[in-house]
Coordinates of C-alpha atoms in Angstrom, one line a residue:
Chain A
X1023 CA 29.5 10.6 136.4
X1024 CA 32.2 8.4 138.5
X1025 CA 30.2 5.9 140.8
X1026 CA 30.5 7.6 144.4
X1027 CA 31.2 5.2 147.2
X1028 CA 29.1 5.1 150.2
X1029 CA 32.2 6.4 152.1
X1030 CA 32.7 9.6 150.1
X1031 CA 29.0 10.6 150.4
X1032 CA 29.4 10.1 154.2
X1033 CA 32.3 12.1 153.8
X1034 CA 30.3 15.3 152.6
X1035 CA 28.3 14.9 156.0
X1036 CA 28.2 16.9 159.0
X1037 CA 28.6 14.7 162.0
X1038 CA 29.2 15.5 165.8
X1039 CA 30.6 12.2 166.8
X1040 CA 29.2 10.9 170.7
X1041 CA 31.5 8.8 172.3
X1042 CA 28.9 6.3 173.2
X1043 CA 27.2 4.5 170.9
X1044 CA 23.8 4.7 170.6
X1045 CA 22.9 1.5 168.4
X1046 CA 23.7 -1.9 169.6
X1047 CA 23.6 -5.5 168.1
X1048 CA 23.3 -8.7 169.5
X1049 CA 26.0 -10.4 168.0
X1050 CA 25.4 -14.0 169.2
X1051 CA 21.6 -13.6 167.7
X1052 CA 23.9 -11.8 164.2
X1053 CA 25.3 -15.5 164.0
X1054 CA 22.6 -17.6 164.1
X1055 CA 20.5 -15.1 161.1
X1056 CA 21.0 -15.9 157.5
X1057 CA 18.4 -13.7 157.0
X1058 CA 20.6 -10.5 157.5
X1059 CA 18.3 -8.1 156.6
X1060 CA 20.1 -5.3 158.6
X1061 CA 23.0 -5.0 155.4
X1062 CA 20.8 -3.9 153.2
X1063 CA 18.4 -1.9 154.6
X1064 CA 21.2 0.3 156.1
X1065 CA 21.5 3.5 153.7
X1066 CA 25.0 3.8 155.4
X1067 CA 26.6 0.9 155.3
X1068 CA 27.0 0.5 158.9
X1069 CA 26.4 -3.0 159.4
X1070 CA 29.4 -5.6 157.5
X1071 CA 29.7 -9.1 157.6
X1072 CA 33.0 -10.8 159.0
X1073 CA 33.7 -14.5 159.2
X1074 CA 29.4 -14.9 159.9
X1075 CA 28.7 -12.6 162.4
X1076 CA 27.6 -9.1 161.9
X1077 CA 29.7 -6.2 162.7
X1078 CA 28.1 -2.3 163.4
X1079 CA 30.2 0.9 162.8
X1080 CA 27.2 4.0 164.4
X1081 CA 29.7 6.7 163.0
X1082 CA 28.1 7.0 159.8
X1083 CA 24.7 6.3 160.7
X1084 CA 21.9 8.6 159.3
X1085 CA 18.9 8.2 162.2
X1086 CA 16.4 6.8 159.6
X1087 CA 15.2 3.9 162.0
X1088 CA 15.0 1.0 159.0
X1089 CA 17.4 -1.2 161.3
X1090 CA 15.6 -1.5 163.8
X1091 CA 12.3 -2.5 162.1
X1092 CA 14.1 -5.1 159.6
X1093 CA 15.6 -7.1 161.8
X1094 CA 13.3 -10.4 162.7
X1095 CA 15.0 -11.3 165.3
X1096 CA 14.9 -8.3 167.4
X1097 CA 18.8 -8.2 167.1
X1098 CA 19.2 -4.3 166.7
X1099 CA 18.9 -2.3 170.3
X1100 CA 18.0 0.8 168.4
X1101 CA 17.7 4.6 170.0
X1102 CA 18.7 7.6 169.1
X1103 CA 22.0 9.9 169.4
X1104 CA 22.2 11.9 172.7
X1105 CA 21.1 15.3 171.8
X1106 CA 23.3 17.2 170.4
X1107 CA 25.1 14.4 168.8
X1108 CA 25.0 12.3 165.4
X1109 CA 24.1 13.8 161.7
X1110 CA 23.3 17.2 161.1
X1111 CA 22.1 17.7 158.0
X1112 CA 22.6 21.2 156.4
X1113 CA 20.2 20.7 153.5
X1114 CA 18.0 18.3 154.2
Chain B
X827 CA 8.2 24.3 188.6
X828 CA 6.4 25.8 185.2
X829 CA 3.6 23.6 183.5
X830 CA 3.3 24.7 180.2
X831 CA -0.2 25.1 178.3
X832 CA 1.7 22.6 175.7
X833 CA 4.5 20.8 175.0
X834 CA 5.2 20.2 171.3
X835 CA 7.6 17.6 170.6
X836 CA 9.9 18.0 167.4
X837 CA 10.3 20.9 165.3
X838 CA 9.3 20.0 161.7
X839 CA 6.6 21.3 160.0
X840 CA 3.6 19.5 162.2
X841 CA 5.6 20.8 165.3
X842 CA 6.2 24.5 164.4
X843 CA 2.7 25.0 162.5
X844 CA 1.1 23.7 166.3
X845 CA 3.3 25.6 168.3
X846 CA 3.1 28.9 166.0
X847 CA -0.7 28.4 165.9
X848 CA -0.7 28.4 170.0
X849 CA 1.6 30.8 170.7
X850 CA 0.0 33.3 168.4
X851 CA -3.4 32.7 170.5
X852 CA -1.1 33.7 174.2
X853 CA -0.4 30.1 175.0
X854 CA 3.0 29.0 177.1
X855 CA 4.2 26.8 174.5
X856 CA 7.8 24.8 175.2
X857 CA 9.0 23.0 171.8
X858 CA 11.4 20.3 172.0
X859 CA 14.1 19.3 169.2
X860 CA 16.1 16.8 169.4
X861 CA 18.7 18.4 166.5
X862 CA 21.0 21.6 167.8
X863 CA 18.8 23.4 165.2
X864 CA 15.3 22.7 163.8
X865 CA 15.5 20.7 160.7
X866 CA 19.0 19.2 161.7
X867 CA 17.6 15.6 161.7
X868 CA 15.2 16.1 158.8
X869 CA 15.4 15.1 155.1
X870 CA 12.9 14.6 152.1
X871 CA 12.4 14.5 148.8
X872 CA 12.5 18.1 148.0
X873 CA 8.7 20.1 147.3
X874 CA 6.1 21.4 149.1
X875 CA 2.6 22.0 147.9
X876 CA -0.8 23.6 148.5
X877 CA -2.2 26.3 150.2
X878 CA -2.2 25.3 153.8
X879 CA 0.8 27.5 155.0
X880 CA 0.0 30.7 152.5
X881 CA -2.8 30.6 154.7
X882 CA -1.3 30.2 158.3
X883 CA 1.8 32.6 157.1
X884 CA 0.5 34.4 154.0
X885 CA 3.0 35.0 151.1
X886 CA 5.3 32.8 153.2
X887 CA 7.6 32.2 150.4
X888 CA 8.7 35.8 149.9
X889 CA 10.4 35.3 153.3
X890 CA 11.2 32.0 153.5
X891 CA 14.1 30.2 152.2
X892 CA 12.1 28.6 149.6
X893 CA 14.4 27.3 146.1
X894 CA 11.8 27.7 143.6
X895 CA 8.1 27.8 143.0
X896 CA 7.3 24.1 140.6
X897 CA 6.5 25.2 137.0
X898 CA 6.6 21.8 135.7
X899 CA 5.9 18.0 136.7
X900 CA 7.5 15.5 134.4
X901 CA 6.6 11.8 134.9
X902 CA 9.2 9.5 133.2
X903 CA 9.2 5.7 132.5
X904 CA 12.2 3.9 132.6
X905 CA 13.4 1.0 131.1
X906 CA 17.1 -0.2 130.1
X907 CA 18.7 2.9 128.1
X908 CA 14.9 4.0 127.0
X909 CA 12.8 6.6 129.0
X910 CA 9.5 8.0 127.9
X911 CA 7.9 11.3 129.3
X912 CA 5.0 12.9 129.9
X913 CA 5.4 16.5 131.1
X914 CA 3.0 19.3 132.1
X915 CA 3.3 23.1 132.5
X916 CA 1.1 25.5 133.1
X917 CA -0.1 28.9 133.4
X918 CA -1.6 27.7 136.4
X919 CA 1.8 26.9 137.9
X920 CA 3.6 30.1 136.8
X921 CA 0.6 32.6 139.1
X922 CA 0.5 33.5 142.6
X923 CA -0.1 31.7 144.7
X924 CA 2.6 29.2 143.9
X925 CA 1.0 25.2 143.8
X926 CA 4.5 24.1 145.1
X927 CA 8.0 25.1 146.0
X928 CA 11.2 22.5 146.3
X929 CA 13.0 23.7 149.7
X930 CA 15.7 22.1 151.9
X931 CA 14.5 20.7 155.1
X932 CA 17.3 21.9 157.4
X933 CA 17.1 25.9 155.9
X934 CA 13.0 25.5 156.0
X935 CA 12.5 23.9 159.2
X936 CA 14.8 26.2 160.8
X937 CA 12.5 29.4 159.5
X938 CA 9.6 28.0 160.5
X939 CA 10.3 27.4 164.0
X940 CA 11.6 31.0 164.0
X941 CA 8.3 32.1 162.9
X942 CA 7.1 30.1 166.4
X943 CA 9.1 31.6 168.5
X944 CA 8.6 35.1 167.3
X945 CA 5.1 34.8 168.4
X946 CA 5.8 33.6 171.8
X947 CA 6.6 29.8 171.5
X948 CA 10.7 28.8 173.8
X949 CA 12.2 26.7 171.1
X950 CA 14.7 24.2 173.1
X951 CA 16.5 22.7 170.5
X952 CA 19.5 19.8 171.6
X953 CA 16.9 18.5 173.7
X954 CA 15.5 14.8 173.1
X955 CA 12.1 13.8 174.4
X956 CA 12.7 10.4 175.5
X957 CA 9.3 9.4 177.3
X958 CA 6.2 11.0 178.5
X959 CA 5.1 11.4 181.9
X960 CA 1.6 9.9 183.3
X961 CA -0.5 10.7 185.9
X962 CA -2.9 8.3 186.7
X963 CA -4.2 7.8 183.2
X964 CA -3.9 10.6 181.7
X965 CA -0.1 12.5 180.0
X966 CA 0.8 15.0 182.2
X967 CA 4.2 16.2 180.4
X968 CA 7.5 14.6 178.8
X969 CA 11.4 13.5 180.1
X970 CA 14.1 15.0 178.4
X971 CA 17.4 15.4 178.9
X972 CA 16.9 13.8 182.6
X973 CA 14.1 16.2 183.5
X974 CA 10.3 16.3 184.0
X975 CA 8.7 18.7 182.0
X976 CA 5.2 18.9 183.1
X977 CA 2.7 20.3 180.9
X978 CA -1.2 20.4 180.1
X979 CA -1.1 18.4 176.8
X980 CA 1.9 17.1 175.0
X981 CA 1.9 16.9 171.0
X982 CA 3.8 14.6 169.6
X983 CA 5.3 15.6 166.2
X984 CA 8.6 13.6 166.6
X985 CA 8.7 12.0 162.9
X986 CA 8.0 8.3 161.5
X987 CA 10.4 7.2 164.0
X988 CA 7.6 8.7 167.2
X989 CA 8.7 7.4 170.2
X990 CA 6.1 9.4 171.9
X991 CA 3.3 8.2 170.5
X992 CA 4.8 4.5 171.2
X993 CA 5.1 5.3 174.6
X994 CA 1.7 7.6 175.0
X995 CA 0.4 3.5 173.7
X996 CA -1.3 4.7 170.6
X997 CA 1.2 3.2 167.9
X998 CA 2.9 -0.2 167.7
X999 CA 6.4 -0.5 166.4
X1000 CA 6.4 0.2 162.5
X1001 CA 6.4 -2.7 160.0
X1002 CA 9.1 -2.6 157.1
X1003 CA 5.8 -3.3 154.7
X1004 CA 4.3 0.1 155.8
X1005 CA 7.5 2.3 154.9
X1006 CA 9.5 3.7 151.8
X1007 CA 13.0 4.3 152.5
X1008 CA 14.4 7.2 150.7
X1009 CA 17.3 8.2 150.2
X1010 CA 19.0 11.6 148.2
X1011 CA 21.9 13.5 147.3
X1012 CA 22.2 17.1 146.7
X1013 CA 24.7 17.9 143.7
X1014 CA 25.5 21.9 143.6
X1015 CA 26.6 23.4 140.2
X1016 CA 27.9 26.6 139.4
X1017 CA 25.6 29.7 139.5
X1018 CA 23.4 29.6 136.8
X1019 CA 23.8 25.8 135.3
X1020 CA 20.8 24.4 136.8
X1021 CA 18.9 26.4 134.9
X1022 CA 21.0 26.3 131.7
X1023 CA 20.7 22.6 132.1
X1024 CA 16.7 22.2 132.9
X1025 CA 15.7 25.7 131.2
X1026 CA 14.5 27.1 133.8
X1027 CA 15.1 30.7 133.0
X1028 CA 11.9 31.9 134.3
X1029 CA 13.0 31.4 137.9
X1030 CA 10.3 28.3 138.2
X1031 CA 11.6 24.6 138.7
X1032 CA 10.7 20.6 137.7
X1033 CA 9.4 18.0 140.2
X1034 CA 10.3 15.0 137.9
X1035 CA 9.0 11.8 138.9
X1036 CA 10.9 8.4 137.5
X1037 CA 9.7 4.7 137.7
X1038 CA 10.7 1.2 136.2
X1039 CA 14.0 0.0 136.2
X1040 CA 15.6 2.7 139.0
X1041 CA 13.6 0.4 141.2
X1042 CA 14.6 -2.5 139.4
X1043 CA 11.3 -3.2 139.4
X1044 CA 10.4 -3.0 143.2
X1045 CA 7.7 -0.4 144.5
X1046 CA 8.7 2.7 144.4
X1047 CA 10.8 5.0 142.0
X1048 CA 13.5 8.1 141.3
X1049 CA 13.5 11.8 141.6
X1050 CA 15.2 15.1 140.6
X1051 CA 14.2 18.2 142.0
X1052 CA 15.8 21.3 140.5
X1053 CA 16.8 23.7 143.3
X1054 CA 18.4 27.7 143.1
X1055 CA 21.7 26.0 142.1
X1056 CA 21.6 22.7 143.2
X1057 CA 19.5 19.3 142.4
X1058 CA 17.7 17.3 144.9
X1059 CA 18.2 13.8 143.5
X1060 CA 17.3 10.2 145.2
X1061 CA 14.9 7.4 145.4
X1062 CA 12.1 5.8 147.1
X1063 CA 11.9 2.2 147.7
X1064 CA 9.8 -0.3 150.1
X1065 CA 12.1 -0.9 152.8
X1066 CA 10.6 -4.7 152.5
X1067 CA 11.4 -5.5 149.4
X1068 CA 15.0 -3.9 149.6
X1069 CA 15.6 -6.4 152.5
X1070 CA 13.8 -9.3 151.0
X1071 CA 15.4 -9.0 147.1
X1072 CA 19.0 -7.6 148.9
X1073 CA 18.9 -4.9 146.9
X1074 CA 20.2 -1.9 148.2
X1075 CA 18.7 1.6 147.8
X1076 CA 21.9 3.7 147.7
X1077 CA 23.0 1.2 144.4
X1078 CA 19.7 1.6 143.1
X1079 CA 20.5 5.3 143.2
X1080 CA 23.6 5.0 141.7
X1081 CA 22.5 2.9 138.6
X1082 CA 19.8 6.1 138.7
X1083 CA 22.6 8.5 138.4
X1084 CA 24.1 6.3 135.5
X1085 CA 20.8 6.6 133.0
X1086 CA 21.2 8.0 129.7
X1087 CA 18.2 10.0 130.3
X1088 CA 19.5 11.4 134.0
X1089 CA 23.6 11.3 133.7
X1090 CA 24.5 14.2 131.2
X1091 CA 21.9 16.5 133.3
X1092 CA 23.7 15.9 136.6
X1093 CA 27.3 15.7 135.2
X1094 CA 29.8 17.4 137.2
X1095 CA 27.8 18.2 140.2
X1096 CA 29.2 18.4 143.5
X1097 CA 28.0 16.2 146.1
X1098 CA 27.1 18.5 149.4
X1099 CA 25.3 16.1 151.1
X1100 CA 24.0 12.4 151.5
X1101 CA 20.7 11.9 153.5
X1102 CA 18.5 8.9 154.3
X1103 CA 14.7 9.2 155.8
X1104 CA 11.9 6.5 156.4
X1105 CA 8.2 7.4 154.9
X1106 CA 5.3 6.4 156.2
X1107 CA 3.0 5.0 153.1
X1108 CA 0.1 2.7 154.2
X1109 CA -1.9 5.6 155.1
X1110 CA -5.1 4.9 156.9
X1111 CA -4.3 0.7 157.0
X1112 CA -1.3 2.1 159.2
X1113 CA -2.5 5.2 161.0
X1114 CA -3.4 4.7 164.7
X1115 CA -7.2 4.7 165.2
X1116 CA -7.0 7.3 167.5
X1117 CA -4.9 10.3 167.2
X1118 CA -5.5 11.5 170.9
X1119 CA -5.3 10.2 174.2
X1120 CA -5.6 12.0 178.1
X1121 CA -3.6 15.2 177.7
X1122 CA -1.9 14.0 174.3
X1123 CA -2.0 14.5 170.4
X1124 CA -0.1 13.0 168.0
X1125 CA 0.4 14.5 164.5
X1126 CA 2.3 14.7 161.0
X1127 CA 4.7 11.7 160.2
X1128 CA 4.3 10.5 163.9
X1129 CA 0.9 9.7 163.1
X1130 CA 1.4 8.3 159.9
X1131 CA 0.0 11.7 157.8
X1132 CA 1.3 10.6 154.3
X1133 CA -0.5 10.4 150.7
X1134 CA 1.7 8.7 148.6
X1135 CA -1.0 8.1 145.2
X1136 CA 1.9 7.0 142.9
X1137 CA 1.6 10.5 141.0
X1138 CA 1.9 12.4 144.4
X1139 CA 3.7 11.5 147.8
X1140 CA 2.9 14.4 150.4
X1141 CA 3.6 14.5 154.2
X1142 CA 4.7 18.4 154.6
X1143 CA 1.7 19.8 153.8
X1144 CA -0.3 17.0 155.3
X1145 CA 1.8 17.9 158.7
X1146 CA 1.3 21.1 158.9
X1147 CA -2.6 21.1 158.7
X1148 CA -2.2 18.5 161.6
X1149 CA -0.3 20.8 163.4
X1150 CA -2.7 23.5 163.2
X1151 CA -5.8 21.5 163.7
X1152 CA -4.2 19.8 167.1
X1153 CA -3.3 23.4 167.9
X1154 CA -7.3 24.4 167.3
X1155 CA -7.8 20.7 169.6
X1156 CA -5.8 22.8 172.4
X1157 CA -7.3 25.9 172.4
X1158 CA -10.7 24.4 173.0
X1159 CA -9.6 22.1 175.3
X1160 CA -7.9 25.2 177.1
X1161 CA -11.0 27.5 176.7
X1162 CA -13.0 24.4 178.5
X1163 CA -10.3 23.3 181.0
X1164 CA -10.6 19.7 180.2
X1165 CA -7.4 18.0 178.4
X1166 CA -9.1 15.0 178.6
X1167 CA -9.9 12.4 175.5
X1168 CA -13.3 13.6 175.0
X1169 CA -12.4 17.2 174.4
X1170 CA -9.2 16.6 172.3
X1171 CA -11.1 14.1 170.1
X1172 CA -12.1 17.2 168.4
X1173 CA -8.4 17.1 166.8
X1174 CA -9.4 13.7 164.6
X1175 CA -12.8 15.5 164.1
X1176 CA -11.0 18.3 162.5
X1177 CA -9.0 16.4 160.6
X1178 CA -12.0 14.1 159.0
X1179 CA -13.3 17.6 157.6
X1180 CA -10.4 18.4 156.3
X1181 CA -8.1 17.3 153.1
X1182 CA -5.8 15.6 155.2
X1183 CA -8.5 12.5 156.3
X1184 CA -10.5 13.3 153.2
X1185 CA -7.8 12.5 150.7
X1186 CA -6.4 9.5 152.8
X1187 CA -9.8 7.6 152.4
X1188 CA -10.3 8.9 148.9
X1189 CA -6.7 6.8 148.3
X1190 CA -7.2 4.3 150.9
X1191 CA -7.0 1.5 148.5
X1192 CA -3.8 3.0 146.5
X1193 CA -1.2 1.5 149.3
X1194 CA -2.3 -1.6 148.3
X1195 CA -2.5 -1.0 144.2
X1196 CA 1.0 0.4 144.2
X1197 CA 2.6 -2.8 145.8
X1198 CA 1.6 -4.3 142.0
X1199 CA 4.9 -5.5 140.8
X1200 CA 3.5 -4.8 137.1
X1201 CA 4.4 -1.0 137.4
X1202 CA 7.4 -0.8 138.2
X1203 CA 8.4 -3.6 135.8
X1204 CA 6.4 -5.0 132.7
X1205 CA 4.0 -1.4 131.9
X1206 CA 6.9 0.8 131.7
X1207 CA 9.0 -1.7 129.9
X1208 CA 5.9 -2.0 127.4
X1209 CA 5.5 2.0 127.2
X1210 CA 9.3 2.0 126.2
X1211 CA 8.8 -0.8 123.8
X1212 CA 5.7 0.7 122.0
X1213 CA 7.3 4.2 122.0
X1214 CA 10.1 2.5 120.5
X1215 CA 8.1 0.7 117.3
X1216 CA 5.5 3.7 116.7
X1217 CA 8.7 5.6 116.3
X1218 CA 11.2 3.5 114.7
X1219 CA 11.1 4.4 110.5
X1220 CA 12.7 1.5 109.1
X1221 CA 11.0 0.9 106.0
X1222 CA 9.0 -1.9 106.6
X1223 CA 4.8 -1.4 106.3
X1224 CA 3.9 -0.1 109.9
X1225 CA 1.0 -1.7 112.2
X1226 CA -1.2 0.3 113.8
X1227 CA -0.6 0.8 117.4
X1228 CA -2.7 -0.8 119.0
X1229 CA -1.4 -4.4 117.1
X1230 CA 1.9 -3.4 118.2
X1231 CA 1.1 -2.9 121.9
X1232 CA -0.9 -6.6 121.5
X1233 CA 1.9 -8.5 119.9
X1234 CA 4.4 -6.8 123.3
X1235 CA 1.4 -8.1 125.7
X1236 CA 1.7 -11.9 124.4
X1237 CA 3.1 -14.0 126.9
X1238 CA 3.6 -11.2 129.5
X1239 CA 0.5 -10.0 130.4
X1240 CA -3.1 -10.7 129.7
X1241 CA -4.9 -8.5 127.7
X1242 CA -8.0 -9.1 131.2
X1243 CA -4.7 -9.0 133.4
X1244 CA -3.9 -5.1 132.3
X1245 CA -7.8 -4.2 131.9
X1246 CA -8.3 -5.3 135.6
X1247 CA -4.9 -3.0 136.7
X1248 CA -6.2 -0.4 134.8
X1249 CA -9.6 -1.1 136.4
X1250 CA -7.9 -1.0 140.0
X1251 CA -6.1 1.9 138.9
X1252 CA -8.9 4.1 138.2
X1253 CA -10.6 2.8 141.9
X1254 CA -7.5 3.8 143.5
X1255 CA -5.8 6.7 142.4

């Protein structure tokens, strides 16, 4: 079986897309972390490093909470979608 | 304004099991979900076993969207290209009533709230309970959306992630050491593969349990769950140890997906859908030490409901009983008029007597025997290795077994290092 990319299994997923974003990252604590925890606990792939600092994309995110429990510095301003908003799974 | 006999926040199986078991007694029961439909936020593994819903909704099954009723458990080890089985079927499994049944969240969830508001319960859904109200000391109601929503007791069934329960100041935040993260695709085939593939032709299906190198040797392991037409397959991992090894669990899933032993069964699936969810694992060494507070209950995942034994990991079943006994909580507390602590203390009563606190003391010490890095790494690479030699014809004079599996053990594990494991195994699980 051909090795899926994170972006094509987001692809498959229903999303209503909020305007506002509804997790937030400290960037100037993101710098200062070489722990960066927050990469690999996302299932989505919505945190990226560039040039040191960390980078958050809340499009593809999936609501499972692990970035906001990871992170020891406290960096990740976590909450949920608005209501109505954010993944929808069909299956589940 | 209306103050409702309850407020039940979150539709999943805790939150529709309470508010059908209210609303069926007369009660005004609101339910709040965040998702525009129950089940919308919600993913798992795939099964659901015991009898606790046949009895609140008997023969549920014939009218739920269930996939199908679990004929078989497999249990395999993993190591490199090897992978050694044990599997188990049944008579047992094959009878009314079914033990288990794999089922999508988002189809099941949504027929179960259904179920609660056919006997009375207002399902809001695209609603999101973001605090709850206080008077004095006691919880009077919740926000959402903006408005007060007073009530008479609140129930807090809003998932791993509770925010309630935070708030109500029975929980702390959770720690990454006290969760699995899981995460699972669903591959759909054409009608009838599935069971071509898995020979399933008797309509049953296969919870089949991995572990050893899909984890790479961190706590945790693989599954495939065979579905009508479709598999459920993913992995569970400690969220610490994904963060502290940088491993990710979505590459751990794909190396899955590339084993000898899993790729030609799941070969040309199409991918529907891509879910992640957090589980709750410590049981009791992470469950708040009280369940109840002035005019509030907390239940299923919120409260940390899990069993996860190594051979089993149950929360569904484990969340409805909660839901129904903080239901039975609310009825007495409305039968006395008191919503206070010391009437809805009866809730954690309830649950002591039954399976659900039973079985999480029964395993208490398991949480802390399956963080042993031995296996997930060096017994199911030694299972392999044995299977490999007691099976392997190759014309030299054979050694009995149990030489074999010494000569594997030297320099890798004592032979009082494995007797202790198996020691600790036997107190735990």
């Amino acid at each position: 079986m051909k090795q899926a990319s994170i972006e094509d299994k987001l692809a498959v997923n229903k999303y209503t897309i909020d305007k506002d974003v509804h997790i937030k990252i400290d960037g100037k604590i993101c710098k200062t972390c070489d722990k960066h925890y927050c990469l690999y606990a996302c299932p989505a792939h919505c945190f990226t490093l560039s040039n040191g600092g960390i980078t958050f994309s809340f499009e593809g995110c999936l609501e499972c909470g692990s970035c906001r429990i990871v992170c020891p510095n406290r960096a990740v301003d976590w909450t949920l979608p608005r209501a109505g908003f954010g993944i929808s799974y069909q299956y589940g | 304004m209306q103050v409702f006999d309850a407020i039940v926040v979150g539709a999943g199986p805790a939150g529709s099991a309470c508010a059908y078991s209210l609303a069926k007694e007369g009660l005004e029961v609101l339910v709040v979900e965040r998702g525009s439909f129950a089940g919308a936020k919600n993913t798992w593994g795939g099964a659901f076993y015991g009898p606790v819903l046949t009895n609140l909704l008997p023969d549920f099954w014939q009218e739920a969207p269930v996939e199908r009723p679990i004929f078989q458990h497999r249990y395999s080890f993993l190591s490199g290209e090897s992978c050694l089985s044990v599997d188990y079927t049944g008579p047992r499994f094959k009878s009314r009533p079914y033990n288990g049944f794999t089922m999508f969240r988002a189809k099941f969830d949504a027929w179960f709230a259904s179920k609660a508001q056919q006997a009375g319960a207002i399902i809001a859904t695209g609603l999101q309970a973001d605090d709850v109200l206080k008077n004095g000391g006691r919880i009077s109601g919740i926000r959402a959306g903006g408005d007060e929503l007073p009530a008479r007791v609140v129930v807090a069934c809003d998932g791993v992630n509770s925010i309630l329960a935070q708030k109500a100041g029975l929980r702390g935040e959770l720690l990454p050491g006290d969760v699995k993260q899981g995460v699972k695709e669903v591959l759909e085939f054409p009608p009838g593969e599935v069971a071509r593939r898995f020979n399933l032709f008797d309509g049953g299906g296969i919870d089949w349990e991995f572990i050893g190198d899909c984890t790479r040797g961190l706590p945790g392991g693989a599954f495939i769950y065979t579905n009508k037409e479709s598999l459920s397959v993913g992995v569970v991992v400690g969220l610490k140890s994904l963060v502290e090894t940088g491993i990710r669990a979505d590459d751990l899933l794909e190396d899955f997906k590339r084993h000898p032993a899993v790729a030609g069964l799941i070969e040309g699936g199409r991918l529907v859908e891509y879910s992640a969810h957090l589980i709750p694992v410590s049981g009791l060494g992470m469950m708040p030490r009280r369940l109840y507070a002035d005019g509030f209950l907390v239940a299923g995942d919120a409260a940390a409901l899990v069993l996860g034994t190594g051979l089993a990991l149950e929360g569904a079943n484990f969340a409805v009983s909660s839901g129904i006994a903080a239901a039975q909580a609310v009825l007495k507390a409305t039968k006395e008029s008191d919503f206070s602590a010391k009437t809805l203390c009866y809730y954690q009563k309830l649950l002591e007597e039954s399976f659900v606190l039973k079985d999480l003391k029964t395993h208490q010490k398991a949480p802390h025997f399956l963080e042993n890095r031995r296996i997930y790494s060096l017994y199911p690479k030694l299972a392999c290795e044995l299977a490999d030699s007691v099976f392997t014809s190759d014309g030299k004079p054979r050694k009995r077994t149990w030489k074999l599996l010494r000569e594997k053990m030297k320099g890798r594990v004592s032979f009082y290092r494995m007797a202790r494991d198996l020691i600790e195994a036997a107190r735990a699980l």
